[in-house]
Short mmCIF file of C-alpha atoms in Angstrom, two decimals:
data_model
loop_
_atom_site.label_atom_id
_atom_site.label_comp_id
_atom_site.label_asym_id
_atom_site.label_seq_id
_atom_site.Cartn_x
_atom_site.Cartn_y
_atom_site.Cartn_z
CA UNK Z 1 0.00 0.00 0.00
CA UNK Z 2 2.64 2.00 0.90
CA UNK Z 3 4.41 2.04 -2.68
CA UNK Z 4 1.32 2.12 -4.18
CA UNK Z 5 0.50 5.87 -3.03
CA UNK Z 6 2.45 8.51 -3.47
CA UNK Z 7 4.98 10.28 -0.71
CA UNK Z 8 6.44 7.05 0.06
CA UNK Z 9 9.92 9.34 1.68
CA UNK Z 10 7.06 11.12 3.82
CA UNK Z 11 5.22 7.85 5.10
CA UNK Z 12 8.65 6.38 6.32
CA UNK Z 13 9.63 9.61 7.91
CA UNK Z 14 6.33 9.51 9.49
CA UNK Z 15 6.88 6.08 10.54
CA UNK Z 16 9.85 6.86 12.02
CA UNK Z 17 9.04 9.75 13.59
CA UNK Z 18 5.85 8.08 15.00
CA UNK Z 19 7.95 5.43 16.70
CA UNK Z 20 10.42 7.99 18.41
CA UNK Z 21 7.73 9.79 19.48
CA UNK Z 22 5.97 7.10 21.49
CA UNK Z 23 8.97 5.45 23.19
CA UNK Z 24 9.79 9.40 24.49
CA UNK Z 25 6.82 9.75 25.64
CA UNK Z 26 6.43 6.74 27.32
CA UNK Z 27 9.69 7.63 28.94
CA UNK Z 28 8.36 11.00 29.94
CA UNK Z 29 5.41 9.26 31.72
CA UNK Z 30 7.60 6.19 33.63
CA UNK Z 31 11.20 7.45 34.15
CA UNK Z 32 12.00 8.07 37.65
CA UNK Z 33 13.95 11.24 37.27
CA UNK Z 34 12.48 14.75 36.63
CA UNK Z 35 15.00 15.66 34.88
CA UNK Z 36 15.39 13.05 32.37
CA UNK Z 37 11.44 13.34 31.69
CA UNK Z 38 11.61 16.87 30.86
CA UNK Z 39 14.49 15.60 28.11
CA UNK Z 40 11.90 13.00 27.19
CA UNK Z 41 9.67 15.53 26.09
CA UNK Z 42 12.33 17.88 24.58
CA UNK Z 43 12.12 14.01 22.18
CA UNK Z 44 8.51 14.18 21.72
CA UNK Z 45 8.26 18.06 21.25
CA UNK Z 46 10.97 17.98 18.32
CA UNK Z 47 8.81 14.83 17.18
CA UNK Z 48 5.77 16.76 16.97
CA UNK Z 49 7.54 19.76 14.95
CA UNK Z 50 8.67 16.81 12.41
CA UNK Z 51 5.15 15.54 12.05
CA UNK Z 52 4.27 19.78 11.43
CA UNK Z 53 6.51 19.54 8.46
CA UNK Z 54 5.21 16.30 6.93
CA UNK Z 55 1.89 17.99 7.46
CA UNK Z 56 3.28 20.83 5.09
CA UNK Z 57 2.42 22.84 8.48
CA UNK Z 58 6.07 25.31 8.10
CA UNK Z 59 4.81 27.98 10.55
CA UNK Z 60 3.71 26.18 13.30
CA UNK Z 61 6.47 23.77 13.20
CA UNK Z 62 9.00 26.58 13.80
CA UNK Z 63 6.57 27.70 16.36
CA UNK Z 64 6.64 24.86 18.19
CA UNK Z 65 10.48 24.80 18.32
CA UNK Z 66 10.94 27.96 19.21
CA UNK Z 67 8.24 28.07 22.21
CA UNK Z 68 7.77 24.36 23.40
CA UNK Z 69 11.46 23.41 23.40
CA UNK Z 70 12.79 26.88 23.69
CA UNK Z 71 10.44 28.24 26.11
CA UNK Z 72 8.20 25.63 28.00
CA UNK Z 73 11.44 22.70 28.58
CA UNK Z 74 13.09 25.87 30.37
CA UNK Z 75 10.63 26.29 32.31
CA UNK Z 76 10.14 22.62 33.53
CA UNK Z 77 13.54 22.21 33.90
CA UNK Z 78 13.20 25.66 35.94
CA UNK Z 79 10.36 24.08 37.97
CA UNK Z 80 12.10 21.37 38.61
CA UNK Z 81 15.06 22.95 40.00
CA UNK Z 82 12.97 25.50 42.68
CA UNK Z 83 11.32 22.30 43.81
CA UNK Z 84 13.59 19.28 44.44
CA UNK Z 85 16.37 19.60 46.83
CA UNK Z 86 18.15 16.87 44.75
CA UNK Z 87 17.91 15.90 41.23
CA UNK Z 88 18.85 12.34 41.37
CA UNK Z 89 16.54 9.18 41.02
CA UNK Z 90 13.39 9.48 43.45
CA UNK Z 91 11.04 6.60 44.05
CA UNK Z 92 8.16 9.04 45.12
CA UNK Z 93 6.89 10.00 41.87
CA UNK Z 94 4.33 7.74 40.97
CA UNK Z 95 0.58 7.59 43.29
CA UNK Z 96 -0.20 4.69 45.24
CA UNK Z 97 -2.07 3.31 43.00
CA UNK Z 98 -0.69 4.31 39.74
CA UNK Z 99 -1.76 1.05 38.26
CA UNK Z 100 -5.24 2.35 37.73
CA UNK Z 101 -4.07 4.81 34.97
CA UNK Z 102 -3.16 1.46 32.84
CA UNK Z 103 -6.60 0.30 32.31
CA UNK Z 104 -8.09 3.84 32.22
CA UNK Z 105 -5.72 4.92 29.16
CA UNK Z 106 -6.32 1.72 27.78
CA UNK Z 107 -9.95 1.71 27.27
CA UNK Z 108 -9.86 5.41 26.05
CA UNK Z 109 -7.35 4.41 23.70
CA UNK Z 110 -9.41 1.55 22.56
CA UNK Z 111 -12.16 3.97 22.15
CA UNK Z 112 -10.76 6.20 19.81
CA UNK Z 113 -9.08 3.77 17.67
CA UNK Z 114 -12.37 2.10 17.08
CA UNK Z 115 -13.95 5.35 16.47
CA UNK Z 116 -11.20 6.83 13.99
CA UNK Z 117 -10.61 2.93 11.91
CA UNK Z 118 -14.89 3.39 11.65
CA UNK Z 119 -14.90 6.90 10.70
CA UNK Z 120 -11.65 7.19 8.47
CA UNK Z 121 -11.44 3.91 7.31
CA UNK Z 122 -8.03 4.18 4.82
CA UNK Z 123 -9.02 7.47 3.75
CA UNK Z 124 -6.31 9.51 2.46
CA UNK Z 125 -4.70 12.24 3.03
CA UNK Z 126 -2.27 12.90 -0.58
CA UNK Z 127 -1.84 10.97 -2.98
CA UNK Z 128 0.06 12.84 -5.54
CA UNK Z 129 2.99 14.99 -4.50
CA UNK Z 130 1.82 17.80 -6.58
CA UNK Z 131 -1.12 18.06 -4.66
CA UNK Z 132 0.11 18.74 -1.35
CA UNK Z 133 -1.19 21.74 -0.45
CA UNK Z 134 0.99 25.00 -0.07
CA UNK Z 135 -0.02 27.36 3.32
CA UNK Z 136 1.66 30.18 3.38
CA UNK Z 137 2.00 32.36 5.78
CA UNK Z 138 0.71 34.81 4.54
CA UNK Z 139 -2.86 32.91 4.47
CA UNK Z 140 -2.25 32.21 8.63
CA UNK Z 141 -2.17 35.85 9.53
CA UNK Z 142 -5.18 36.42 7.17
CA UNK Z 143 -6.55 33.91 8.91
CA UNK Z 144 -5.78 35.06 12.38
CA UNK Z 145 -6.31 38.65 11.67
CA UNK Z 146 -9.79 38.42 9.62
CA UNK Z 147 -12.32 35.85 10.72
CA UNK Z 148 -10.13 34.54 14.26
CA UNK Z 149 -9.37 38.13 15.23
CA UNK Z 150 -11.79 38.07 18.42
CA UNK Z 151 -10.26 34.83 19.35
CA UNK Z 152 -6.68 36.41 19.21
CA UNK Z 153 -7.54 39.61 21.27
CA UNK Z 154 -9.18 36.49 23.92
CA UNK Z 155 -5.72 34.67 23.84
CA UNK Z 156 -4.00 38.01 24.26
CA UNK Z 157 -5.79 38.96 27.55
CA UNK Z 158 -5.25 35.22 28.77
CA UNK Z 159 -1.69 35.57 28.02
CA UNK Z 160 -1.51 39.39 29.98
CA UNK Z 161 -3.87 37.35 32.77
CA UNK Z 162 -1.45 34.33 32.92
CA UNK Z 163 2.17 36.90 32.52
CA UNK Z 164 0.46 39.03 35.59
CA UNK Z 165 -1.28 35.75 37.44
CA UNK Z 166 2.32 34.30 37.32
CA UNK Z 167 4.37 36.96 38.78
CA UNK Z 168 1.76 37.57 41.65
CA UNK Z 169 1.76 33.78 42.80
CA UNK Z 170 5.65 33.51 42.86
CA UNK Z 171 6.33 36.51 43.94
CA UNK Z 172 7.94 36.79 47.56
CA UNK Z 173 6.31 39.25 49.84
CA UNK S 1 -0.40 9.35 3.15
CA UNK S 2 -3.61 8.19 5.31
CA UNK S 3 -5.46 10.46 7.71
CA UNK S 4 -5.77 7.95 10.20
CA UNK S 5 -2.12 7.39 10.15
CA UNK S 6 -1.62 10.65 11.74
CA UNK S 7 -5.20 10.31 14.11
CA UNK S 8 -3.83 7.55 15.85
CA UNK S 9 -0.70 8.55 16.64
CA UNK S 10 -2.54 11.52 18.21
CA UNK S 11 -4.58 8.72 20.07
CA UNK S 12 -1.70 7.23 20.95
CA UNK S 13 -0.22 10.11 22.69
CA UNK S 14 -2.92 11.22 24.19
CA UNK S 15 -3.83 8.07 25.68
CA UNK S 16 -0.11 8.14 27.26
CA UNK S 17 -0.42 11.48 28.47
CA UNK S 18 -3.63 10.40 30.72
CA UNK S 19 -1.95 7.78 32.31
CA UNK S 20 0.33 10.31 32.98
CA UNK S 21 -1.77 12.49 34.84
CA UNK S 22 -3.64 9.70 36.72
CA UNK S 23 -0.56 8.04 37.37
CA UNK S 24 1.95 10.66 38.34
CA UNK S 25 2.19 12.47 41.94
CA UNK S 26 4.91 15.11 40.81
CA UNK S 27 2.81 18.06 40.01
CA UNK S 28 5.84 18.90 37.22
CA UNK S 29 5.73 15.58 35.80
CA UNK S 30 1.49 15.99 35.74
CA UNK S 31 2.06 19.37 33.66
CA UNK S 32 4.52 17.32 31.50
CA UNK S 33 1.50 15.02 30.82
CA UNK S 34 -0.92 17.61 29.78
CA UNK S 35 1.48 19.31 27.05
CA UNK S 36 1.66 15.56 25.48
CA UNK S 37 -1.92 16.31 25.75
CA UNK S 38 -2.22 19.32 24.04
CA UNK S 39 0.30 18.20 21.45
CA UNK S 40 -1.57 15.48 20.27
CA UNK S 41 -4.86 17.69 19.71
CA UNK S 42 -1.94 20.08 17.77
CA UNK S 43 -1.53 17.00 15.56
CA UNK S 44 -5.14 16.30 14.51
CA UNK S 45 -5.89 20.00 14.10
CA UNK S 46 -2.64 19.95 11.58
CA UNK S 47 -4.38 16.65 9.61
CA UNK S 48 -7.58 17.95 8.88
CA UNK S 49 -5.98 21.13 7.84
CA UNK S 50 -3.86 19.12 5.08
CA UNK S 51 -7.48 16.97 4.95
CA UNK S 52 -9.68 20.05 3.88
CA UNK S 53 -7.01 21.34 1.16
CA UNK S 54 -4.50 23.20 3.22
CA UNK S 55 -6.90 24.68 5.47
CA UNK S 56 -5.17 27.81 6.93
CA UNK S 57 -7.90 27.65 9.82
CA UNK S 58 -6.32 24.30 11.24
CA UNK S 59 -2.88 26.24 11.57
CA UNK S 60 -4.29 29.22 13.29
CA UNK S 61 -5.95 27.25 16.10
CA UNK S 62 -2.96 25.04 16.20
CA UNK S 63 -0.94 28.40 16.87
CA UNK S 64 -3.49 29.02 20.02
CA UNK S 65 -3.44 25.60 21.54
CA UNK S 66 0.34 26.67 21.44
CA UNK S 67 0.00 30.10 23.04
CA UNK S 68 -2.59 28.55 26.12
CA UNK S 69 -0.31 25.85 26.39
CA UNK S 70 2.43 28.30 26.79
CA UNK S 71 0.21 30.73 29.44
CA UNK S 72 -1.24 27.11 31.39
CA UNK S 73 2.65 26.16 32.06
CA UNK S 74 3.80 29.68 33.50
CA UNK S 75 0.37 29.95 35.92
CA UNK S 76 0.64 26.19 36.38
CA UNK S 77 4.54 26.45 37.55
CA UNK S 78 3.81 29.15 39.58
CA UNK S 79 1.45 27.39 41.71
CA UNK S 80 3.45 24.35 42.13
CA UNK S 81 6.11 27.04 43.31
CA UNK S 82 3.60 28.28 45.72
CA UNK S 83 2.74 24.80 47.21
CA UNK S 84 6.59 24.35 47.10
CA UNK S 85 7.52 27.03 49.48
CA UNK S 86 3.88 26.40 51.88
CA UNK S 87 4.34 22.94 52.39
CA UNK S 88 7.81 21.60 51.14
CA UNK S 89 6.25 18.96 49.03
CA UNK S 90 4.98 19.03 45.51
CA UNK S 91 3.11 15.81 46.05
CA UNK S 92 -0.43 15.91 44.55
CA UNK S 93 -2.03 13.41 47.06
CA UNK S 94 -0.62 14.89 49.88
CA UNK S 95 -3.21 18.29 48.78
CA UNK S 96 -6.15 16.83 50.24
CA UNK S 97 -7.05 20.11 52.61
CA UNK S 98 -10.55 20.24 50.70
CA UNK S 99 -11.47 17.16 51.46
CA UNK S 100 -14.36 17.39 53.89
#
């Protein structure tokens, strides 16, 4: 199936993309150190950005470099440093009964497989390289500025809200 | 390419990042969760952009879930801080003061 649809060099890329995406984040949700779990999802975030690409999604790909891994990994690994004394191993991370979360993800996993293989079948996405779609950028600020502008000035206030919320809860009085 | 190929990997992911937050007491590692969360929505949006013709609406929302994300981590770090310096202790099942 694969050679018989186009972007064969984008369905292995996926492929093997896909696959270091889920061992990091299975890492980031069993490893017993902080620290290596915010490195985890440094994996997963630069994972993610990949997929963007294959997606022919430019723009937010760089986004998400530049603010997930850039931004949001220094603050974990920020976190993680005001909180923990040391930065070793720590056997303390997990809840008491963690073993609940297993059957809980798997069902809703299960779920939404059997939703998406009933709803989506093998539909697909490109078949012909020339017909992968070009977004510029151009059309994303169109986009945010015309008919998403009232969601924008929204996100701005919630980012003002969350920049002053921020500095009033840490802040030492 | 298939659309599903990309759907489930979102399903995937998001199905690991619940067990993270059910299974993890560190509130750092439980924000960790929720951004594999919020990354795997990123990934559908981005498919049925590519799905509807290069939908430029997919990218802008995707560009939001980034920005919230961004905001929910700085409030959400600052109030582990906070239950840092009250109690010494960033353990989630040891904040059970509203329990009657």
């Amino acid at each position: 199936m694969l050679a018989a649809s186009g972007l064969v060099a984008q369905n292995i890329a996926f492929g093997i993309v896909a696959l270091i995406m889920i061992v990091g984040a299975l890492r980031v949700v069993t490893t017993k150190n902080v620290v290596h779990a915010a490195l985890w999802l440094v994996l997963v975030l630069a994972g993610a950005a990949a997929q963007y690409l294959i997606l022919s999604a430019e723009f937010v790909a760089i986004t998400q470099v530049l603010v997930y891994i850039g931004a949001v990994t220094v603050l974990f690994l920020f976190g993680t440093m005001l909180t923990r004394a040391q930065l070793g191993r720590a056997t303390d991370l997990n809840n008491k009964n963690w073993a609940l979360g297993i059957p809980v993800a798997l069902l809703l996993l299960g779920t939404l497989v059997y939703v998406l293989i009933d709803s989506f079948h093998a539909e697909k996405l490109v078949d012909d390289p020339k017909d992968v779609p070009n977004v510029t950028t151009q059309q994303i600020s169109d986009s945010i500025f015309r008919p998403y502008l009232v969601p924008f000035w929204a996100l701005s206030f919630v980012l003002l809200a969350a920049l002053i919320g921020a500095i009033v809860l840490a802040r030492k009085d | 390419m298939l659309l599903n190929q990309f759907l489930l990997l979102g399903a995937i992911l998001f199905a690991i990042g619940v067990y993270g937050v059910v299974a993890r007491r560190n509130a750092v590692l439980v924000l960790m969760s929720i951004e594999l969360i919020l990354n795997s929505v990123n990934i559908n949006l981005l498919a049925f952009a590519l799905r509807n013709g290069g939908d430029p609406t997919g990218h802008t929302f995707a560009l939001y879930v980034i920005a919230v994300a961004a905001a929910e981590v700085g409030v959400g770090l600052a109030l582990v801080l906070l239950v840092y310096r009250n109690r010494r202790s960033i353990a989630l099942d040891e904040l059970s003061e509203m329990k009657g």
